[in-house]
PDB file of C-alpha atoms in Angstrom:
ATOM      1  CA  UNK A   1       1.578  11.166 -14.196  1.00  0.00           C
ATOM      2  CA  UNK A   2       0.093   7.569 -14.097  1.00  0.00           C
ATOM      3  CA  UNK A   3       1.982   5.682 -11.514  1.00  0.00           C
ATOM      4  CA  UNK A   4       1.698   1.758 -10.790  1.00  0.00           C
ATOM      5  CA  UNK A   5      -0.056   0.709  -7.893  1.00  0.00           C
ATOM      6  CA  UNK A   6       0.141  -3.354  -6.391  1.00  0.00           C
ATOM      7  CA  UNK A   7      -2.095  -4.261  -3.469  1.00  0.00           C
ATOM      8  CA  UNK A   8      -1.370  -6.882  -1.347  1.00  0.00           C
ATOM      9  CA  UNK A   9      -4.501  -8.243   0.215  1.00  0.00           C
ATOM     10  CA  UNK A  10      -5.850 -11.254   0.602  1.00  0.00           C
ATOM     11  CA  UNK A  11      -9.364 -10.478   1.185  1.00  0.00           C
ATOM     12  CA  UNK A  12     -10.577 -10.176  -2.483  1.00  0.00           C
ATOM     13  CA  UNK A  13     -13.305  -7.534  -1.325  1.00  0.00           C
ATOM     14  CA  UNK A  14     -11.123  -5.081   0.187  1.00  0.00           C
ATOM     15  CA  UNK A  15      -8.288  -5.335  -2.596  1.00  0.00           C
ATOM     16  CA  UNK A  16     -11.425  -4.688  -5.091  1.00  0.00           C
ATOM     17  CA  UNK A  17     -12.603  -1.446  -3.375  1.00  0.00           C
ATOM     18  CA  UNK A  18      -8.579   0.027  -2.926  1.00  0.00           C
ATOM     19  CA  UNK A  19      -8.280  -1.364  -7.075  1.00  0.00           C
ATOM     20  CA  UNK A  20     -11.456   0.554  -7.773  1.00  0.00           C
ATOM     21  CA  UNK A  21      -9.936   4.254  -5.818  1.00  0.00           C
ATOM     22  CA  UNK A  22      -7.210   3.678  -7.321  1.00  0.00           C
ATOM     23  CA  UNK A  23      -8.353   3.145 -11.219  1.00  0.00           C
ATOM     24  CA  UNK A  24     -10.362   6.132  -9.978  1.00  0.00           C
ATOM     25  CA  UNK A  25      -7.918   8.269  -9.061  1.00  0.00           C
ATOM     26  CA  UNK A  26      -6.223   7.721 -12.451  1.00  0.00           C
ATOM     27  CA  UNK A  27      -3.417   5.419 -11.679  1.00  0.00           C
ATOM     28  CA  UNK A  28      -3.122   1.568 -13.006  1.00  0.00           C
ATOM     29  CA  UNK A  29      -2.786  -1.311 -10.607  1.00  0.00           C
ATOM     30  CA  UNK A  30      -0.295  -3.898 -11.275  1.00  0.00           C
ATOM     31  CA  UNK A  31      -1.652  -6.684  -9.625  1.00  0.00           C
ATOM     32  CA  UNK A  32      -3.553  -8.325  -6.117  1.00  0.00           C
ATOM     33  CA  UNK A  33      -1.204 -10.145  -3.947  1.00  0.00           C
ATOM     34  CA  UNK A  34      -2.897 -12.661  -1.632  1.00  0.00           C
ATOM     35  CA  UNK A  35       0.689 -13.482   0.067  1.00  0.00           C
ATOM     36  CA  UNK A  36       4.766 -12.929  -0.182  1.00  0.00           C
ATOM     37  CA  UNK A  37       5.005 -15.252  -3.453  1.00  0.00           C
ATOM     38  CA  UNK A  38       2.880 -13.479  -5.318  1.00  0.00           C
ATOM     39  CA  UNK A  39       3.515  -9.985  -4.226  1.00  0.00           C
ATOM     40  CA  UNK A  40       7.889 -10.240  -4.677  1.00  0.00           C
ATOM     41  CA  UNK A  41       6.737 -11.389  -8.911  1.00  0.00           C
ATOM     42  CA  UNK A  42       6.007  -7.477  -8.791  1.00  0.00           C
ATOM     43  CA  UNK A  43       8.677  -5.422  -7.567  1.00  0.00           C
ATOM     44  CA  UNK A  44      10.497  -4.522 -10.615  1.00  0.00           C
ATOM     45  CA  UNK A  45       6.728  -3.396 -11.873  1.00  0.00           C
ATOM     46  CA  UNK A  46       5.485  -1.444  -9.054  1.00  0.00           C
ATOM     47  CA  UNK A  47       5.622   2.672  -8.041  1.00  0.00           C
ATOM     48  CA  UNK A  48       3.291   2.235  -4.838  1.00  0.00           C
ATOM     49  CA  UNK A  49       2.236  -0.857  -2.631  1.00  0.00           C
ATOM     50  CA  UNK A  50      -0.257  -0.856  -0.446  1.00  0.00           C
ATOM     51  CA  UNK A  51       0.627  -4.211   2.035  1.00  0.00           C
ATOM     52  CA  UNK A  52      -1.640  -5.375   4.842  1.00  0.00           C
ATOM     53  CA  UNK A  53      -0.406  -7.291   7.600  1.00  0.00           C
ATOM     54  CA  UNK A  54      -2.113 -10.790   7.774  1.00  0.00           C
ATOM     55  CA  UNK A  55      -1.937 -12.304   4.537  1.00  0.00           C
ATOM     56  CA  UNK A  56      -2.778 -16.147   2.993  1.00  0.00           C
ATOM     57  CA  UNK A  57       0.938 -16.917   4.281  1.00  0.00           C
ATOM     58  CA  UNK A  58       0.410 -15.810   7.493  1.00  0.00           C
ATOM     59  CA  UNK A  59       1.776 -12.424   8.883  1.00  0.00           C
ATOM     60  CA  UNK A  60       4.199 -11.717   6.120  1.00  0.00           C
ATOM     61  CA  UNK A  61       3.364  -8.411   5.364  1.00  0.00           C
ATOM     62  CA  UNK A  62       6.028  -6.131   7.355  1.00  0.00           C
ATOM     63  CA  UNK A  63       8.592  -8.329   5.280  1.00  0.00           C
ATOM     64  CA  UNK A  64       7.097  -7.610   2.233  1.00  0.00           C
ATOM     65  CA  UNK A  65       6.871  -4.047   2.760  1.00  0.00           C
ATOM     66  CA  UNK A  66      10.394  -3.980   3.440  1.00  0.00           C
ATOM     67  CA  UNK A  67      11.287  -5.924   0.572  1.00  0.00           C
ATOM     68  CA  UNK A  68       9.435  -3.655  -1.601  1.00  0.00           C
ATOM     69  CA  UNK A  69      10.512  -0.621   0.042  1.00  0.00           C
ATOM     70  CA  UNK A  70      14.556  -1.581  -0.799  1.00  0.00           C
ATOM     71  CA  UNK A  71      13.394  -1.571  -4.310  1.00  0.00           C
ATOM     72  CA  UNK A  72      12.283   1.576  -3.664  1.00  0.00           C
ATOM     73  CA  UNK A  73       8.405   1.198  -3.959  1.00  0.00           C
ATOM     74  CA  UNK A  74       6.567   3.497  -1.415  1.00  0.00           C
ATOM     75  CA  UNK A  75       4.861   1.151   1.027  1.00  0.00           C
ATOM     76  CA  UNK A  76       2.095   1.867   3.570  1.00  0.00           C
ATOM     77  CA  UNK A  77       0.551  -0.971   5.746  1.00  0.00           C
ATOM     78  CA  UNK A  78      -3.207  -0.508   5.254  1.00  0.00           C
ATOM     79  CA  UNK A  79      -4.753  -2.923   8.000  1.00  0.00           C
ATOM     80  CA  UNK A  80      -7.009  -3.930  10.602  1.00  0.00           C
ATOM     81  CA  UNK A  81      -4.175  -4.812  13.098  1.00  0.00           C
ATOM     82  CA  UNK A  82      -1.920  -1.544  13.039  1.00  0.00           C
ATOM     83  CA  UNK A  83      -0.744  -2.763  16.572  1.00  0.00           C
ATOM     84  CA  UNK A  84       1.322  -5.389  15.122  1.00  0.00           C
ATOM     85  CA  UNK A  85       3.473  -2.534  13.405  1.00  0.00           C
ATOM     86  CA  UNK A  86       3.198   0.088  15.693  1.00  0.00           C
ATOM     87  CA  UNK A  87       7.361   0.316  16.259  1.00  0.00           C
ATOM     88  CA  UNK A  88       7.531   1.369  12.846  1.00  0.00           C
ATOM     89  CA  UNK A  89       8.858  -1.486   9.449  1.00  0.00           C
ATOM     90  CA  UNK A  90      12.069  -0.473   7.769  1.00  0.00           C
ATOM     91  CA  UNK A  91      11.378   1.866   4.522  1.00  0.00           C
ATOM     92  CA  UNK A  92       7.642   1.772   4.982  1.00  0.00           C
ATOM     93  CA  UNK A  93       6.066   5.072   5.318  1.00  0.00           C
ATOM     94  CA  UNK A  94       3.459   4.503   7.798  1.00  0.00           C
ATOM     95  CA  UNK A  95       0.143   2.487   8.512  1.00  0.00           C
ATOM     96  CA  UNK A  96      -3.729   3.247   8.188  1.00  0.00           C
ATOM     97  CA  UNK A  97      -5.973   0.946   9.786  1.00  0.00           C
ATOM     98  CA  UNK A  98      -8.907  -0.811   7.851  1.00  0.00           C
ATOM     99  CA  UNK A  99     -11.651  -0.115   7.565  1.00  0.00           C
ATOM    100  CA  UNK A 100     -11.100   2.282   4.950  1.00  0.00           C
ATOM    101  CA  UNK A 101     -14.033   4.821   3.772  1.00  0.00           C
ATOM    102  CA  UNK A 102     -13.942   5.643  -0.024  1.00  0.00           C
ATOM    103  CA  UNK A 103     -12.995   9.438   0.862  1.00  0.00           C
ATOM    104  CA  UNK A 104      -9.880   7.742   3.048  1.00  0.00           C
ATOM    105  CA  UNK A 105      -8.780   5.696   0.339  1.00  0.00           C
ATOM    106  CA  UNK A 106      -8.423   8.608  -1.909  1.00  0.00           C
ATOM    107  CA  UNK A 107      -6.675  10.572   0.290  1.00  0.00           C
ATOM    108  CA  UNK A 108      -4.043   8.007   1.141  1.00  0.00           C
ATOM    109  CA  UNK A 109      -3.478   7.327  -2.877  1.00  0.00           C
ATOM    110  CA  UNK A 110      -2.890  11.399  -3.453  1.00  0.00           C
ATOM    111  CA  UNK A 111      -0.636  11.021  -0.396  1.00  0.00           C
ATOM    112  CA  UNK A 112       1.597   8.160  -1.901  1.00  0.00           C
ATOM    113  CA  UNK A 113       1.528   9.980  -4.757  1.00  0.00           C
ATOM    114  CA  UNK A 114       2.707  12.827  -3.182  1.00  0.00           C
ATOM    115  CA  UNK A 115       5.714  11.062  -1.367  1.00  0.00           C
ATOM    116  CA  UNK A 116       6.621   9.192  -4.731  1.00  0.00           C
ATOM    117  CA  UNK A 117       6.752  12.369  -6.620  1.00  0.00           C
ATOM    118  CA  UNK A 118       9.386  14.099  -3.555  1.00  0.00           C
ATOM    119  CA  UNK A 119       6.372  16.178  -2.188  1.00  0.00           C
ATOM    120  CA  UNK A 120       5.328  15.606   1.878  1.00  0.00           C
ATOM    121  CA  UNK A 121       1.485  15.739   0.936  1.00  0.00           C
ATOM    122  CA  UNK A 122      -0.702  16.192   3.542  1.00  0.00           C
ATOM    123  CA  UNK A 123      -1.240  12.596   5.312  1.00  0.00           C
ATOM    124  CA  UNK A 124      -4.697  11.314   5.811  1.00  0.00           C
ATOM    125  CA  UNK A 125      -6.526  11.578   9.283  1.00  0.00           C
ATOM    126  CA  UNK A 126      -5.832   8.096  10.538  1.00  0.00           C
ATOM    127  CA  UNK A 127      -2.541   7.667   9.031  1.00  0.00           C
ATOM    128  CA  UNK A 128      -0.128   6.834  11.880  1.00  0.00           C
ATOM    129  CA  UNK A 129       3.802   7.756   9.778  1.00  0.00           C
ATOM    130  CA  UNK A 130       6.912   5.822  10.693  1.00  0.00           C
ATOM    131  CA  UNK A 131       9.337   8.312   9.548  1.00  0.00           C
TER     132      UNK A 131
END
């Protein structure tokens, strides 16, 4: 099954590579959110999010991946600051710090996969999980 990923990033570079795994692994991206505006125009179109932390608006990504988790989106905080979320964000599955190597990417996509479709999957080396 094809499931519908959004990635909110606002380095351009990074959201590019994740895009690219992800058309890779078979799955469609919705969209590339630089900030909270722009990523909340996608919840009703989204399986999957991938949310980092520091965004164009500032640190608004553990509210956005709360947001998008009560519409019941799978969120995991890819970023290069896991610290800021180490107690955990409501809904949100876990966090992966950046940088990400191809082979990681992939693994964390077949692992929100996994979660979406009721299955534990097998969670990616650096993946710290909240619940």
């Amino acid at each position: 099954m094809e499931y519908r990923f959004l990635i909110v990033e606002d380095s351009l570079l990074v959201a590019m590579d994740i895009e690219d795994a992800v058309h890779r692994s078979g799955h469609d991206v919705v969209g590339i959110a630089p900030d909270m505006t722009v990523a909340l125009n996608y919840t009703r179109e989204t399986d999957i999010a991938f949310v980092d932390v520091r965004l164009a608006d500032g640190e608004t990504g553990p509210e956005i991946a709360k947001t998008l988790a009560e519409f019941g989106i799978i969120v995991i905080m890819i970023t290069g600051n896991p610290g800021l979320v180490a107690s955990g964000v409501s809904g949100v599955v876990g966090v992966m710090a950046k940088p990400l190597t191809d082979q990681a990417s992939m693994d964390l996509i077949q692992f929100a996969v996994d979660r979406k479709n009721g299955r534990q999957g097998t969670p990616p080396a650096r993946l710290r999980l909240f619940h």
